[in-house]
C-alpha cells in the first residue's frame, strides 16, 4: 500500500533556484515542525478542504491496520487554514521523505492573515495514490483513528494535536472538530494544554 513519491517530488524543481520557499502545512506540518525555518506565519489556501481521507501505513498506522491522516480535496468556495513556513530549498529532501506515502508537491498561492500572499509549495495526496482511503462518516473515521497506531505514535495523538493547534491559532475546522468529538465520546481526550492560556473574561 505504500506509494513512495520521493522520486516524483525530486523532479518538481520550480523553486530550486530560489533562496527560500514558502511551504504551506495543514496537518502534522502545523504541529510538528522538525525542520529549520526562516519564518512562520498563519496562512490559508483557497479552493481546498482538509479531510482525514489519506491512509497512513508508515507513521500513524501499519500496512495491515492503516491510520487516517489529512489530505486536501478540491472544493469550490472552501478554504483551508494552516501554517506557512519559509524554508530553504534544501529542506525539501527531508520533507519529501517525511511525506513520501502518497503526497505530491504542488505549487500554490497562500494567503497570510495580514492580507499578503505568496506562491509556494503544499504536499497533497490525491485520490490516485495507493494509500488513499477516501470519504467516510466522521464517526467511522474516529473509530479507525482510535484503533490505529504506527511508528510515529497513536493515530489519535495526530488528530488531537491538529485540533489543538487549530484552536491555538483561533481557527475552526468542522470536520476535524467533529472527529475530535467522536473520539471524546469513545473516551479519548486530549491532555494537550493550549499553547496560549485563554484571555481573562
Ligand atoms: C501537511 O501537514 O501539510 C501534510 C500532511 C501531514 O504531513 O500531516
PDB file of N, CA and C and ligand atoms in Angstrom, residues 24-30 69-70 98-99 103 122-123 158, ligand 1:
ATOM      1  N   UNK A  24       3.349  25.443   2.717  1.00  0.00           N
ATOM      2  CA  UNK A  24       2.081  25.514   3.452  1.00  0.00           C
ATOM      3  C   UNK A  24       1.821  24.168   4.115  1.00  0.00           C
ATOM      4  N   UNK A  25       1.641  24.174   5.453  1.00  0.00           N
ATOM      5  CA  UNK A  25       1.337  22.954   6.205  1.00  0.00           C
ATOM      6  C   UNK A  25      -0.076  23.009   6.741  1.00  0.00           C
ATOM      7  N   UNK A  26      -0.797  21.891   6.628  1.00  0.00           N
ATOM      8  CA  UNK A  26      -2.194  21.872   7.093  1.00  0.00           C
ATOM      9  C   UNK A  26      -2.494  20.669   7.980  1.00  0.00           C
ATOM     10  N   UNK A  27      -1.501  19.799   8.195  1.00  0.00           N
ATOM     11  CA  UNK A  27      -1.695  18.612   9.035  1.00  0.00           C
ATOM     12  C   UNK A  27      -0.597  18.559  10.072  1.00  0.00           C
ATOM     13  N   UNK A  28       0.180  17.468  10.054  1.00  0.00           N
ATOM     14  CA  UNK A  28       1.248  17.362  11.051  1.00  0.00           C
ATOM     15  C   UNK A  28       2.284  18.471  10.882  1.00  0.00           C
ATOM     16  N   UNK A  29       2.358  19.042   9.680  1.00  0.00           N
ATOM     17  CA  UNK A  29       3.330  20.133   9.488  1.00  0.00           C
ATOM     18  C   UNK A  29       2.957  21.367  10.312  1.00  0.00           C
ATOM     19  N   UNK A  30       1.700  21.445  10.761  1.00  0.00           N
ATOM     20  CA  UNK A  30       1.335  22.566  11.656  1.00  0.00           C
ATOM     21  C   UNK A  30       1.928  22.340  13.050  1.00  0.00           C
ATOM     22  N   UNK A  69      -4.849  10.122   8.061  1.00  0.00           N
ATOM     23  CA  UNK A  69      -4.244  11.440   8.224  1.00  0.00           C
ATOM     24  C   UNK A  69      -4.875  12.370   7.194  1.00  0.00           C
ATOM     25  N   UNK A  70      -4.530  13.647   7.271  1.00  0.00           N
ATOM     26  CA  UNK A  70      -5.226  14.585   6.388  1.00  0.00           C
ATOM     27  C   UNK A  70      -4.576  14.713   5.021  1.00  0.00           C
ATOM     28  N   UNK A  98       9.597  12.621   4.556  1.00  0.00           N
ATOM     29  CA  UNK A  98       8.539  12.616   5.568  1.00  0.00           C
ATOM     30  C   UNK A  98       7.155  12.421   4.928  1.00  0.00           C
ATOM     31  N   UNK A  99       6.927  13.008   3.787  1.00  0.00           N
ATOM     32  CA  UNK A  99       5.598  12.988   3.141  1.00  0.00           C
ATOM     33  C   UNK A  99       5.524  11.934   2.025  1.00  0.00           C
ATOM     34  N   UNK A 103       2.081  11.694  -0.917  1.00  0.00           N
ATOM     35  CA  UNK A 103       1.933  13.150  -1.065  1.00  0.00           C
ATOM     36  C   UNK A 103       2.820  13.686  -2.195  1.00  0.00           C
ATOM     37  N   UNK A 122       2.744  23.062  -1.379  1.00  0.00           N
ATOM     38  CA  UNK A 122       1.934  22.294  -0.434  1.00  0.00           C
ATOM     39  C   UNK A 122       2.041  20.829  -0.849  1.00  0.00           C
ATOM     40  N   UNK A 123       2.014  19.923   0.128  1.00  0.00           N
ATOM     41  CA  UNK A 123       2.008  18.473  -0.170  1.00  0.00           C
ATOM     42  C   UNK A 123       0.565  17.989  -0.139  1.00  0.00           C
ATOM     43  N   UNK A 158      -2.271  12.334  16.629  1.00  0.00           N
ATOM     44  CA  UNK A 158      -2.186  13.203  15.435  1.00  0.00           C
ATOM     45  C   UNK A 158      -3.415  14.102  15.378  1.00  0.00           C
TER      46      UNK A 158
HETATM   47  C1  LIG B   1       0.777  18.679   5.966  1.00  0.00           C
HETATM   48  O1  LIG B   1       0.837  18.656   7.201  1.00  0.00           O
HETATM   49  O2  LIG B   1       0.816  19.767   5.346  1.00  0.00           O
HETATM   50  C2  LIG B   1       0.685  17.428   5.148  1.00  0.00           C
HETATM   51  C3  LIG B   1       0.043  16.280   5.821  1.00  0.00           C
HETATM   52  C4  LIG B   1       0.778  15.767   7.028  1.00  0.00           C
HETATM   53  O3  LIG B   1       2.015  15.598   6.976  1.00  0.00           O
HETATM   54  O4  LIG B   1       0.149  15.505   8.052  1.00  0.00           O
END
